[in-house]
Coordinates of C-alpha atoms in Angstrom, one line a residue:
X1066 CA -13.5 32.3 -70.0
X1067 CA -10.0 33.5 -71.6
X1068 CA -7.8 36.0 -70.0
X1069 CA -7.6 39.1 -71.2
X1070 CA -3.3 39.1 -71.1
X1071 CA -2.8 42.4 -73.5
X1072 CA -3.9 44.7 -71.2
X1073 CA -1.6 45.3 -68.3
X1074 CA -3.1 44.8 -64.2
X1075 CA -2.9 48.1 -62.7
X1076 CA -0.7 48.7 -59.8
X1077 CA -1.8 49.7 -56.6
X1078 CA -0.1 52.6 -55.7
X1079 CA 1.6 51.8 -52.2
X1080 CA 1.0 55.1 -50.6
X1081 CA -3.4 53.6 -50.8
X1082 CA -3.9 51.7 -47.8
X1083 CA -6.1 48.5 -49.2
X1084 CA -9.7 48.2 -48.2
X1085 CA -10.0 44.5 -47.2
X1086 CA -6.1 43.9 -45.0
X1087 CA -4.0 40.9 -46.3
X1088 CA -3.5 38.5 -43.5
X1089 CA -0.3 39.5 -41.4
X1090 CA 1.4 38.3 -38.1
X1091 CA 4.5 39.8 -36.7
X1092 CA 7.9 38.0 -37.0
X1093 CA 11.0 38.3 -35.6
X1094 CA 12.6 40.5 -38.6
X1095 CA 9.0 42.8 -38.6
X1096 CA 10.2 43.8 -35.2
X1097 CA 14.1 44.2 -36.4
X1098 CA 12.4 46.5 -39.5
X1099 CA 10.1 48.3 -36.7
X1100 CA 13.1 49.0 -34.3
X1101 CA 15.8 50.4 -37.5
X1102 CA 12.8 53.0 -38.6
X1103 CA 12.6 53.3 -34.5
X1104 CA 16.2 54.3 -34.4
X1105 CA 17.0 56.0 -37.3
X1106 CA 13.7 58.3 -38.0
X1107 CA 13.4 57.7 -42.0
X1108 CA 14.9 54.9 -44.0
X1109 CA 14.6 53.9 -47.5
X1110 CA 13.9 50.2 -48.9
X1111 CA 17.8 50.0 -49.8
X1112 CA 18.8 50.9 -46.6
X1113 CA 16.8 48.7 -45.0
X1114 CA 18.2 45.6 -46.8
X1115 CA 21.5 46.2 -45.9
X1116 CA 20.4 47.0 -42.3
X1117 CA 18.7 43.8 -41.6
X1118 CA 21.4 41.9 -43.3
X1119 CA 24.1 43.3 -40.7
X1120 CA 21.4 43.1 -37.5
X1121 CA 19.7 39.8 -38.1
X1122 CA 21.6 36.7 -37.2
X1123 CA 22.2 34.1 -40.3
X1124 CA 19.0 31.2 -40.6
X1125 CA 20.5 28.0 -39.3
X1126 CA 22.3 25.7 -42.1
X1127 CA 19.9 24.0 -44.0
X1128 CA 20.7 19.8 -44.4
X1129 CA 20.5 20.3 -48.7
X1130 CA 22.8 23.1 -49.5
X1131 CA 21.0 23.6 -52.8
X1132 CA 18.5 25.1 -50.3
X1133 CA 20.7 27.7 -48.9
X1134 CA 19.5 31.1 -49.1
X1135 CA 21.3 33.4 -51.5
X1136 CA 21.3 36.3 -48.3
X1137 CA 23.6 35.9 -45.4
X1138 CA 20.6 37.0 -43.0
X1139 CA 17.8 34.6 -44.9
X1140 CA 15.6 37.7 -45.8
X1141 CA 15.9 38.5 -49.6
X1142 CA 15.3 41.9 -50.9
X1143 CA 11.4 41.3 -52.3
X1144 CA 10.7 39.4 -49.5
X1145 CA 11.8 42.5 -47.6
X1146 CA 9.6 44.6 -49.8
X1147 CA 6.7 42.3 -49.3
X1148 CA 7.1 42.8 -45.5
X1149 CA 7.1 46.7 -45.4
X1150 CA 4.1 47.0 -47.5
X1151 CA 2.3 44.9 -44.8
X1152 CA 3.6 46.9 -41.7
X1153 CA 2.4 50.1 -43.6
X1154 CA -1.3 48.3 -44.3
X1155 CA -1.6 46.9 -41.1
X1156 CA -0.2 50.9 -39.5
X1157 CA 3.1 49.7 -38.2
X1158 CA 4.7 51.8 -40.7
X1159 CA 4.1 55.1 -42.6
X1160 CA 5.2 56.7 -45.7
X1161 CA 5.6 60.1 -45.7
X1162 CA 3.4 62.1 -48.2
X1163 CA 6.4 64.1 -49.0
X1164 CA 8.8 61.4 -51.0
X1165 CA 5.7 61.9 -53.6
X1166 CA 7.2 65.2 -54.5
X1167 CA 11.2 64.3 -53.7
X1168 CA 10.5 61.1 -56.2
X1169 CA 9.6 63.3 -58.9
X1170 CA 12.4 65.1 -59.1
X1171 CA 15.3 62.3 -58.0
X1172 CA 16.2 59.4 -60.1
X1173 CA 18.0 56.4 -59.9
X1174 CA 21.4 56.6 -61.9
X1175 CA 20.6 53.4 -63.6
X1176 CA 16.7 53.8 -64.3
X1177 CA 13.9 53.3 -62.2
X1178 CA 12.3 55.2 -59.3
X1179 CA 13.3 55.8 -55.9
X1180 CA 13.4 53.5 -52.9
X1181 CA 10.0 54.0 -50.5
X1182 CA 10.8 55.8 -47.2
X1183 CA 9.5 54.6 -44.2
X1184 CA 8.5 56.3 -41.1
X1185 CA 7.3 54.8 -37.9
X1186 CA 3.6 54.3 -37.7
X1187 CA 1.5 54.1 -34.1
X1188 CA 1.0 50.3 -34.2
X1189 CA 4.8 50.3 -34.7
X1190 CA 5.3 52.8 -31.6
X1191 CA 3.7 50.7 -29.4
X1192 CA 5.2 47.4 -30.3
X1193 CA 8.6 48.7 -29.9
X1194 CA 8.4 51.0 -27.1
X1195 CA 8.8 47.7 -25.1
X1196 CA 12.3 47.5 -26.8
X1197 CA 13.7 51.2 -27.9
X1198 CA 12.3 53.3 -24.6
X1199 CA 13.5 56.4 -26.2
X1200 CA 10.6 56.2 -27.9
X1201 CA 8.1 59.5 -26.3
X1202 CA 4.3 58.0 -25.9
X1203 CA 2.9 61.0 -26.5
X1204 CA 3.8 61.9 -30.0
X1205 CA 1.0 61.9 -32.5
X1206 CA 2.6 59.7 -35.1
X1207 CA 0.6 60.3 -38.2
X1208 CA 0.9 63.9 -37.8
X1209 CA 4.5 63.9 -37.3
X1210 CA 4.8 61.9 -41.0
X1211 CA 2.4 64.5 -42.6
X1212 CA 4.6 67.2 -40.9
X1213 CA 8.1 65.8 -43.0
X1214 CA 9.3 68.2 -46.0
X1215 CA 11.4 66.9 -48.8
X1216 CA 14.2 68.5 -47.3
X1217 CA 13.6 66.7 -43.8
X1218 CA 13.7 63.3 -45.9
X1219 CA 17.0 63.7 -47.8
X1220 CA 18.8 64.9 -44.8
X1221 CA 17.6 62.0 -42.6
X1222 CA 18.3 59.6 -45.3
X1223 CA 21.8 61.1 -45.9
X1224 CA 21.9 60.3 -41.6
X1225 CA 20.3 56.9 -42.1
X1226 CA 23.6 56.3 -44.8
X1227 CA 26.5 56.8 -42.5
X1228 CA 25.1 55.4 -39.5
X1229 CA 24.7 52.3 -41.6
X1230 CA 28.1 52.6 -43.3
X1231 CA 29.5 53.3 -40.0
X1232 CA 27.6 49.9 -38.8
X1233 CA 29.1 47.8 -41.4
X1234 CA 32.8 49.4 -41.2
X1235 CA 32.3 48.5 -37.5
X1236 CA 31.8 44.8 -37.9
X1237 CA 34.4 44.4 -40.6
X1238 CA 37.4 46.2 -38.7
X1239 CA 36.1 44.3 -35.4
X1240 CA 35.1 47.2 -33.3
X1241 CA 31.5 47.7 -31.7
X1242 CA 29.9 50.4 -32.5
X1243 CA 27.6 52.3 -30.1
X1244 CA 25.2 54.3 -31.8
X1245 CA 23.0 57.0 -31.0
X1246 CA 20.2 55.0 -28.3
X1247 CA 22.3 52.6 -27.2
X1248 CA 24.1 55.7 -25.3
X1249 CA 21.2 56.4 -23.1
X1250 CA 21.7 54.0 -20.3
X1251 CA 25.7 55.5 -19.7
X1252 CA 24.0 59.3 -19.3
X1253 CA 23.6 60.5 -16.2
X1254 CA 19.8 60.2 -15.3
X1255 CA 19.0 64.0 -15.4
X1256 CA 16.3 63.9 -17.9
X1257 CA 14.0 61.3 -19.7
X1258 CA 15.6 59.5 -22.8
X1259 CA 13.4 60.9 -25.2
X1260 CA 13.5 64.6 -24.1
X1261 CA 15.0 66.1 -26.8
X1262 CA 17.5 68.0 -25.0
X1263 CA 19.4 65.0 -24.2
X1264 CA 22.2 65.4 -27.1
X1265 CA 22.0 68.7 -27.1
X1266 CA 25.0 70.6 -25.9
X1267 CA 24.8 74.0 -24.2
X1268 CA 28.0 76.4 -24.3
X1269 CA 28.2 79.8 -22.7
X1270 CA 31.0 82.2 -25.0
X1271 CA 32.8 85.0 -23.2
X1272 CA 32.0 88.3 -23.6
X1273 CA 35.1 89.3 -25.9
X1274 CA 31.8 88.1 -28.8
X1275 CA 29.8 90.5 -28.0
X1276 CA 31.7 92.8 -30.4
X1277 CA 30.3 90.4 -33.4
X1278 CA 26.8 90.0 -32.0
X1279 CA 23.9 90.7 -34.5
X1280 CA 22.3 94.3 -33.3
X1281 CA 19.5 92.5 -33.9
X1282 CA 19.5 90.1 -31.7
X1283 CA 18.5 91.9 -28.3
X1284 CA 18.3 88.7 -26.3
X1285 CA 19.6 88.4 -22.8
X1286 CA 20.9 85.4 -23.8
X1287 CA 22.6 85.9 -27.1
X1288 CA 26.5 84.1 -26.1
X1289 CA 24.6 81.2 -24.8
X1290 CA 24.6 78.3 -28.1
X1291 CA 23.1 74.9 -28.0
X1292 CA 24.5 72.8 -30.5
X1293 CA 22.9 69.5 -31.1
X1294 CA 24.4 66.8 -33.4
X1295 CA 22.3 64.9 -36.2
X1296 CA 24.5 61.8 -34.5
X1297 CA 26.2 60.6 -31.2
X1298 CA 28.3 57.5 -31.2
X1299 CA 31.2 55.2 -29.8
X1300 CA 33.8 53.3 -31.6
X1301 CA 34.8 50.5 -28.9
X1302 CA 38.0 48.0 -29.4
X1303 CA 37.1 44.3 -29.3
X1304 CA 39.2 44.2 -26.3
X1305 CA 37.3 47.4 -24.6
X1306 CA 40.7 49.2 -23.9
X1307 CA 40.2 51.6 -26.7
X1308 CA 37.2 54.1 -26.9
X1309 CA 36.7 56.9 -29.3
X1310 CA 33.2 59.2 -29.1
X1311 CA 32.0 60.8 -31.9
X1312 CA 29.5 63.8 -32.9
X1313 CA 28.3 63.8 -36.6
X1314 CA 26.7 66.9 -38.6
X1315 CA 25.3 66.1 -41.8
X1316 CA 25.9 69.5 -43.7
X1317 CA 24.0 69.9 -47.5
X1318 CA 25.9 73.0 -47.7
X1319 CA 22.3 75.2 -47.1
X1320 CA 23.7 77.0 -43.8
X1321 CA 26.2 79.6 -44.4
X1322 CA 29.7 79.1 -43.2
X1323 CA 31.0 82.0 -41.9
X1324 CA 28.5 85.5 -41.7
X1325 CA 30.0 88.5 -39.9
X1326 CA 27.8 89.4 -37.3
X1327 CA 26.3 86.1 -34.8
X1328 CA 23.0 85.6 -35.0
X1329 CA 20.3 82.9 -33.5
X1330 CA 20.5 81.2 -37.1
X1331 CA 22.3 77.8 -37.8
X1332 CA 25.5 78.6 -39.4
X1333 CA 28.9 76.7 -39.7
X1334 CA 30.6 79.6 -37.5
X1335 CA 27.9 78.9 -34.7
X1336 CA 28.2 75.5 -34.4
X1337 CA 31.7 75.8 -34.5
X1338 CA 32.3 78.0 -31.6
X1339 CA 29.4 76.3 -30.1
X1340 CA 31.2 72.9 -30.1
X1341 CA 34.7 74.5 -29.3
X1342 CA 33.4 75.7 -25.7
X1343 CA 31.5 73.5 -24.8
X1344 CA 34.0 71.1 -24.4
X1345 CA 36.7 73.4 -23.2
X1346 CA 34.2 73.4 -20.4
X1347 CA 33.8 69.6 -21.0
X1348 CA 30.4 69.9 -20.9
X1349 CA 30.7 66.2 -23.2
X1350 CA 32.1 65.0 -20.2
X1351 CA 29.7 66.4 -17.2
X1352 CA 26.7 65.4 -19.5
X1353 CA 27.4 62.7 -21.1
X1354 CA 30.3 61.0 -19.6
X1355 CA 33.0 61.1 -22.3
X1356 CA 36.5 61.2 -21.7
X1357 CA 36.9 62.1 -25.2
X1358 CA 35.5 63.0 -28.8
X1359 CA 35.3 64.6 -32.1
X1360 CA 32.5 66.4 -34.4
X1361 CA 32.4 64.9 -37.8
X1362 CA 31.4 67.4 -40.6
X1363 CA 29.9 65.3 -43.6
X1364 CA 29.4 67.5 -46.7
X1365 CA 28.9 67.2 -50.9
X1366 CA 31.9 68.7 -51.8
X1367 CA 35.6 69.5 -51.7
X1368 CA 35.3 72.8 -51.9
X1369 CA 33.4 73.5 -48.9
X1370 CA 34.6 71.7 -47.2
X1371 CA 37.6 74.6 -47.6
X1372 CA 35.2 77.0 -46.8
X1373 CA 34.8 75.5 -43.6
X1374 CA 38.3 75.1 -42.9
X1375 CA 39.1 78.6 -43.9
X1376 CA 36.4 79.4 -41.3
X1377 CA 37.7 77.3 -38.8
X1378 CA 41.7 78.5 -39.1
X1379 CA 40.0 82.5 -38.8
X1380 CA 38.2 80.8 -35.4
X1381 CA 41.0 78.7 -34.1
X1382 CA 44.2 80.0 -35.6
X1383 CA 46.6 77.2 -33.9
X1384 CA 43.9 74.6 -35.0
X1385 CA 42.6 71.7 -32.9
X1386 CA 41.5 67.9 -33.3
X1387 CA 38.0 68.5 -32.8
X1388 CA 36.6 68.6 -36.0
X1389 CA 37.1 66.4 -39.0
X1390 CA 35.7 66.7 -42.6
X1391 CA 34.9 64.5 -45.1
X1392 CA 32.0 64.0 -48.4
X1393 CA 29.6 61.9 -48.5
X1394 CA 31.4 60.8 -51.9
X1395 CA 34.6 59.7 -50.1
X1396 CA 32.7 57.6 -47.7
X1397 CA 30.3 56.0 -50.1
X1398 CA 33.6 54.6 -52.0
X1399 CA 36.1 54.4 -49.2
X1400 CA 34.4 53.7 -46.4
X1401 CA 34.3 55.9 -43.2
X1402 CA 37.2 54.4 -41.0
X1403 CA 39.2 55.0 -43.8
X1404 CA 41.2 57.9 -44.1
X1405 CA 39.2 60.0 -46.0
X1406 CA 38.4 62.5 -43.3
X1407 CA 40.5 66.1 -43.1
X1408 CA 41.2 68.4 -39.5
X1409 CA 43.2 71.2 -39.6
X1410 CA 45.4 70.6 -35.7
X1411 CA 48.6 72.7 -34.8
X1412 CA 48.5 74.6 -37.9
X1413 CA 48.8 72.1 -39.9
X1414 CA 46.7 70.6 -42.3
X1415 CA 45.9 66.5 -42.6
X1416 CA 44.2 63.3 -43.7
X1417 CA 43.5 61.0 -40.4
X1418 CA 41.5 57.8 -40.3
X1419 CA 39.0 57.2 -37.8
X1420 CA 40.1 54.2 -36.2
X1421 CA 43.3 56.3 -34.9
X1422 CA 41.8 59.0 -33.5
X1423 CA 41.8 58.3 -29.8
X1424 CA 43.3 60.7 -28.7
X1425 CA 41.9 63.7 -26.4
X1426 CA 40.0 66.1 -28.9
X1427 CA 40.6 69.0 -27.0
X1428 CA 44.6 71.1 -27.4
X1429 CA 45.4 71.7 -23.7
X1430 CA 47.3 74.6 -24.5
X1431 CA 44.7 75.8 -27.3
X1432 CA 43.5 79.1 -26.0
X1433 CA 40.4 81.0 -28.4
X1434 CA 41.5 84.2 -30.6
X1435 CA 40.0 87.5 -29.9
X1436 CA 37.0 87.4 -32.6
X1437 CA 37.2 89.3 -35.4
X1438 CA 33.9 90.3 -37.8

């Protein structure tokens, strides 16, 4: 009987789980895949690739070199593709119903659709819980991908893209980089790992800002602010003499910077004085056991990112080297231990690099201004 070669097979869409399963057994680099989406919430095919390239040791040499593999790790990038769409049959992995409406509006510069996102599925929960015990075995996994918004899935993405920048500007300035999870075990044992107040950081202000206080807010506790980063992390020497701690904020420029009265809402003002006490009360250091650090501000643009300065000099008038600001352009093209990142410290204004940043974050002598509305 002749084929029929003029009209095209359709596609099966990927988010249509298949009624009979493909065979599947889990391999070593299924469980690398599980433990990224583990670690970093939502990631993208793209992502992924470069992730398992950096994580996954290189495939022994083969004895023909004609056979080498053309990727360093051994896993090329349909292979890879192959493999997700197997964890998300078999419910090791999930795709979040939302992309469907963030694909339709976002295009690739050169053509083409969107890279998948991936989300962790329950059959992937349980196989990694063994591995990443942040991991809470109570959470109702399907409902917490149904539960994702667009907005949730570019921001987490945009997260997912430093940490694995950061990753490979790690490896190739020799430095080990501590991310995220892999800080758990140095915390003082106060509360489980996966409790989700566990990188969140609690600063009392004095009562001189009570003056710019929303009217509004009629809480008892309106000075009390917990700021929690989208990302904790630890730049380490190769020798281990040298150890910088990092908080990063992934800003898409949807809070506003600097409103005159200080309400419950996420703004850039809140976080910034929420931040600034709590580690002149070096809370960073009673909770979490660092000596030092600095908050990261990653925006779009330029131009707010002098927004934010301008809100941090009417803050901090003398300045300090806790925060540092940069766009997620400069990074993409310069990587982010270059010196692509701006603070504003003893009134001055500057372009530091990561890498030489170990130095206290905190100004000893830096004493807060008497707010002003």
């Amino acid at each position: 009987m002749p084929i029929d070669t003029t009209t095209p097979r359709p596609r099966r869409s990927p988010f249509i789980r298949p009624e009979v399963l493909p065979p599947f057994k889990l391999q070593r680099r299924d469980v690398a895949i599980l433990r990224a989406v583990a670690r970093l919430h939502l990631i993208d095919t793209a992502q992924m690739y470069r992730y398992i390239k950096i994580v996954c040791a290189p495939p022994p040499e083969p004895r023909d070199q004609r056979l080498k593999p053309k990727d360093p790790s051994g896993h090329s990038e349909v292979h890879l593709r192959r493999r997700l769409r197997l964890l998300v049959a078999h419910g090791f992995l999930q795709l979040p119903e939302a992309q469907r409406y963030l694909s339709a509006y976002s295009f690739k510069a050169d053509g083409g659709s969107i890279p998948l996102v991936f989300s962790l599925g329950a059959e992937g929960a349980r196989e990694v819980s063994r591995y990443e015990h942040h991991l809470d075995p109570r959470t109702a996994w399907s409902r917490k991908a149904k539960d994702v918004s667009p907005f949730t899935i570019a921001h987490s993405l945009e997260v997912s893209e430093f940490v694995i920048s950061m990753l490979e500007a790690a490896n190739g300035h020799d430095l080990t980089l501590r991310d995220h999870y892999d800080l758990l075990p140095e915390f003082p044992a106060s509360r489980p790992a996966y409790h989700t107040s566990v990188f969140q950081l609690t600063a009392t202000l004095p009562d001189t800002y009570r003056s710019i206080l929303d009217p509004k807010d009629t809480r008892t506790d309106a000075l009390v602010v917990h700021t929690k980063p989208d990302r904790v992390f630890s730049l380490i020497s190769a020798d281990g003499t040298q150890r910088t701690n990092f908080l990063y904020e992934a800003d898409r420029e949807t809070e506003t910077v600097r409103p005159s009265a200080l309400s419950n809402q996420a703004t850039i003002r809140r976080k910034i004085l929420g931040y600034w006490h709590a580690f002149k009360n070096n809370v960073h250091t009673t909770q979490w056991g660092f000596a030092n650090a600095r908050v990261l501000f990653q925006t779009h643009s330029q131009s707010h990112i002098d927004v934010m300065l301008k809100a941090l000099k009417a803050e901090i008038p003398s300045g300090t080297g806790l925060f540092l600001f940069s766009t997620r352009e400069l990074i993409a093209t310069h990587g982010p231990l270059a010196p692509v990142w701006t603070q504003y410290a003893r009134g001055e204004t500057s372009t530091v690099s990561l890498v030489r940043a170990a130095e206290p974050a905190i100004l000893a002598s830096s004493t807060p201004p008497i707010p002003t509305p």
